[in-house]
Amino acid sequence: MAVTALAAELRAAGRDVIGLAAGEPDFDTPEHIREAAIRAIREGRTRYTAVDGIPELRAAVADKFRRDNTLDYPPGHVIVSSGAKQICYNVCQAVLDPGDEAIIPAPYWVSYPDMVRLAGAEPVIVQTGLCDGFLLSPEQLESAITPRTRLLFLNSPGNPSGAAYTAAQLAALGEVLAEHPDVVVATDEIYEHIWWAPEAFTSFAAACPALFDRTVTINGVSKAYAMTGWRIGYAAGPAVLIDAMKKLQSQSTSNACTISQHAALAALTGDQTCIATMVRAFRERHDFVVRALDAMEGIRCRPGEGAFYAFADARDTIRRLGLADDTELCQLLLNEAGVAVVPGSAFGTPDHFRLSFACGMETLREALSRISRAIG
Ligand code: PLP
């Protein structure tokens, strides 16, 4: 968000800047979803709802988990919040106490470590890299767990790496966790549908049924349905944890926006073909961007399984250009190429940068040729 703001500032000053820093789809929310919101307003559905969401939406979320993920959650184990961001925050507040530790594989979504700190606990960052496909290994997990570990964040497909765990890889992590009954798993699956790996997406709790009772499955409509501004996320998990999250929410924001809940209901229960249309575009852009980045001297970029980001290893370029770090590289790309990307250090993995391909192919072609010229 900071890089996007800086790019907007430069643009306002008359500079030609291509913004590839934002984490949101460039598509409009599909028409039938927008119509459902307009209908909700017309029908006067504008009052408070139950703190954890309207019953129809919670039932639709439970149906979604059954349909897409073979997970059987009663609607009472489902909560709807103002974005997956609020869900993650509430999980931290509900699970963590001062002195506790939460394991977060890096590169991570920027908010996890600060959410852990805001709960008074300590983030334990485990570094992954290009050579292990940006995936946490069972050995790394085992050695990061201490008697104080209470939470593990997983994010598949991942922001910023685009990397996703196979069912077998999740099961291997599950085997480690089986020996540590005090650890809750928060699995952030918000990019589930933006997916092009040959193997179908597997939800953590589906791969590790023995851990079902201590897994919070987190998802939302922001990414799959291009609904970032509507602020609807949801989760399902053990009743005791969902109840605690509901209590927190009742004393902070109460229900998520009523009108947006009706829009999310239309998203989850309506025609799903809108997702495929967007994913086709994301995949075409992914293939182009990853190939173009990886072909540049001093840049290595691994194809992702999903999401809409490329995460490039630029350590050789940083060294060759005599730059101090990835932040200087991103400043150079912004100032000299007029392209805004985010330094890897923001995600806990220095020497990299994240490029979001949530924009059209013409813009991407221009951006990639500018990057190539600037670092060539
Ligand atoms: N989780 C991840 C991994 C994300 O990348 C994002 C948004 O960028 C979120 C959660 C938050 O999504 P929401 O818009 O539902 O709050």
PDB file of N, CA, C and O and ligand atoms in Angstrom, residues 83-85 109 112 155 159 188 190-191 222-223 231, ligand 1:
ATOM      1  N   GLY A  83     -13.492  -8.813   5.855  1.00  0.00           N
ATOM      2  CA  GLY A  83     -12.282  -9.212   5.144  1.00  0.00           C
ATOM      3  C   GLY A  83     -11.566 -10.350   5.855  1.00  0.00           C
ATOM      4  O   GLY A  83     -11.696 -10.532   7.074  1.00  0.00           O
ATOM      5  N   ALA A  84     -10.790 -11.103   5.071  1.00  0.00           N
ATOM      6  CA  ALA A  84      -9.952 -12.155   5.660  1.00  0.00           C
ATOM      7  C   ALA A  84      -8.942 -11.519   6.608  1.00  0.00           C
ATOM      8  O   ALA A  84      -8.441 -12.154   7.530  1.00  0.00           O
ATOM      9  N   LYS A  85      -8.661 -10.240   6.395  1.00  0.00           N
ATOM     10  CA  LYS A  85      -7.733  -9.537   7.265  1.00  0.00           C
ATOM     11  C   LYS A  85      -8.270  -9.510   8.696  1.00  0.00           C
ATOM     12  O   LYS A  85      -7.542  -9.800   9.645  1.00  0.00           O
ATOM     13  N   TRP A 109       2.604 -12.940   3.902  1.00  0.00           N
ATOM     14  CA  TRP A 109       1.732 -11.769   3.724  1.00  0.00           C
ATOM     15  C   TRP A 109       2.075 -10.782   4.834  1.00  0.00           C
ATOM     16  O   TRP A 109       2.159 -11.161   6.000  1.00  0.00           O
ATOM     17  N   TYR A 112       0.742 -10.703   8.800  1.00  0.00           N
ATOM     18  CA  TYR A 112       0.789 -11.748   9.845  1.00  0.00           C
ATOM     19  C   TYR A 112       1.701 -11.385  11.035  1.00  0.00           C
ATOM     20  O   TYR A 112       1.261 -11.475  12.184  1.00  0.00           O
ATOM     21  N   ASN A 155      -0.226 -20.194   4.096  1.00  0.00           N
ATOM     22  CA  ASN A 155      -0.913 -19.417   3.070  1.00  0.00           C
ATOM     23  C   ASN A 155      -0.602 -20.051   1.719  1.00  0.00           C
ATOM     24  O   ASN A 155       0.510 -19.970   1.240  1.00  0.00           O
ATOM     25  N   ASN A 159       0.886 -15.416  -1.041  1.00  0.00           N
ATOM     26  CA  ASN A 159       1.244 -14.036  -1.360  1.00  0.00           C
ATOM     27  C   ASN A 159       2.501 -13.746  -0.553  1.00  0.00           C
ATOM     28  O   ASN A 159       2.445 -13.818   0.679  1.00  0.00           O
ATOM     29  N   ASP A 188      -4.663 -19.814   5.459  1.00  0.00           N
ATOM     30  CA  ASP A 188      -5.224 -18.700   4.690  1.00  0.00           C
ATOM     31  C   ASP A 188      -5.283 -19.138   3.230  1.00  0.00           C
ATOM     32  O   ASP A 188      -4.262 -19.223   2.552  1.00  0.00           O
ATOM     33  N   ILE A 190      -7.131 -17.740   0.714  1.00  0.00           N
ATOM     34  CA  ILE A 190      -7.880 -16.712  -0.014  1.00  0.00           C
ATOM     35  C   ILE A 190      -7.600 -16.722  -1.525  1.00  0.00           C
ATOM     36  O   ILE A 190      -8.409 -16.258  -2.305  1.00  0.00           O
ATOM     37  N   TYR A 191      -6.456 -17.290  -1.929  1.00  0.00           N
ATOM     38  CA  TYR A 191      -6.155 -17.362  -3.370  1.00  0.00           C
ATOM     39  C   TYR A 191      -6.521 -18.717  -3.980  1.00  0.00           C
ATOM     40  O   TYR A 191      -6.098 -19.025  -5.097  1.00  0.00           O
ATOM     41  N   SER A 222     -12.699 -11.495  -1.626  1.00  0.00           N
ATOM     42  CA  SER A 222     -11.936 -10.386  -2.217  1.00  0.00           C
ATOM     43  C   SER A 222     -11.247 -10.745  -3.528  1.00  0.00           C
ATOM     44  O   SER A 222     -11.334 -10.003  -4.506  1.00  0.00           O
ATOM     45  N   LYS A 223     -10.523 -11.863  -3.521  1.00  0.00           N
ATOM     46  CA  LYS A 223      -9.659 -12.162  -4.663  1.00  0.00           C
ATOM     47  C   LYS A 223     -10.416 -12.934  -5.743  1.00  0.00           C
ATOM     48  O   LYS A 223     -10.322 -12.608  -6.921  1.00  0.00           O
ATOM     49  N   ARG A 231     -15.152  -5.904   1.485  1.00  0.00           N
ATOM     50  CA  ARG A 231     -14.703  -6.293   2.810  1.00  0.00           C
ATOM     51  C   ARG A 231     -15.491  -7.464   3.408  1.00  0.00           C
ATOM     52  O   ARG A 231     -16.119  -7.331   4.465  1.00  0.00           O
TER      53      ARG A 231
HETATM   54  N1  PLP B   1      -4.551 -12.970   3.095  1.00  0.00           N
HETATM   55  C1  PLP B   1      -3.688 -12.759   2.092  1.00  0.00           C
HETATM   56  C2  PLP B   1      -2.629 -13.748   1.845  1.00  0.00           C
HETATM   57  C3  PLP B   1      -3.788 -11.607   1.303  1.00  0.00           C
HETATM   58  O1  PLP B   1      -2.926 -11.400   0.307  1.00  0.00           O
HETATM   59  C4  PLP B   1      -4.799 -10.669   1.591  1.00  0.00           C
HETATM   60  C5  PLP B   1      -4.921  -9.410   0.830  1.00  0.00           C
HETATM   61  O2  PLP B   1      -4.019  -8.940   0.194  1.00  0.00           O
HETATM   62  C6  PLP B   1      -5.669 -10.950   2.645  1.00  0.00           C
HETATM   63  C7  PLP B   1      -5.524 -12.104   3.375  1.00  0.00           C
HETATM   64  C8  PLP B   1      -6.769  -9.985   3.034  1.00  0.00           C
HETATM   65  O3  PLP B   1      -7.878 -10.110   2.227  1.00  0.00           O
HETATM   66  P1  PLP B   1      -9.226  -9.347   2.552  1.00  0.00           P
HETATM   67  O4  PLP B   1      -9.433  -8.370   1.444  1.00  0.00           O
HETATM   68  O5  PLP B   1     -10.285 -10.423   2.541  1.00  0.00           O
HETATM   69  O6  PLP B   1      -9.096  -8.705   3.877  1.00  0.00           O
END
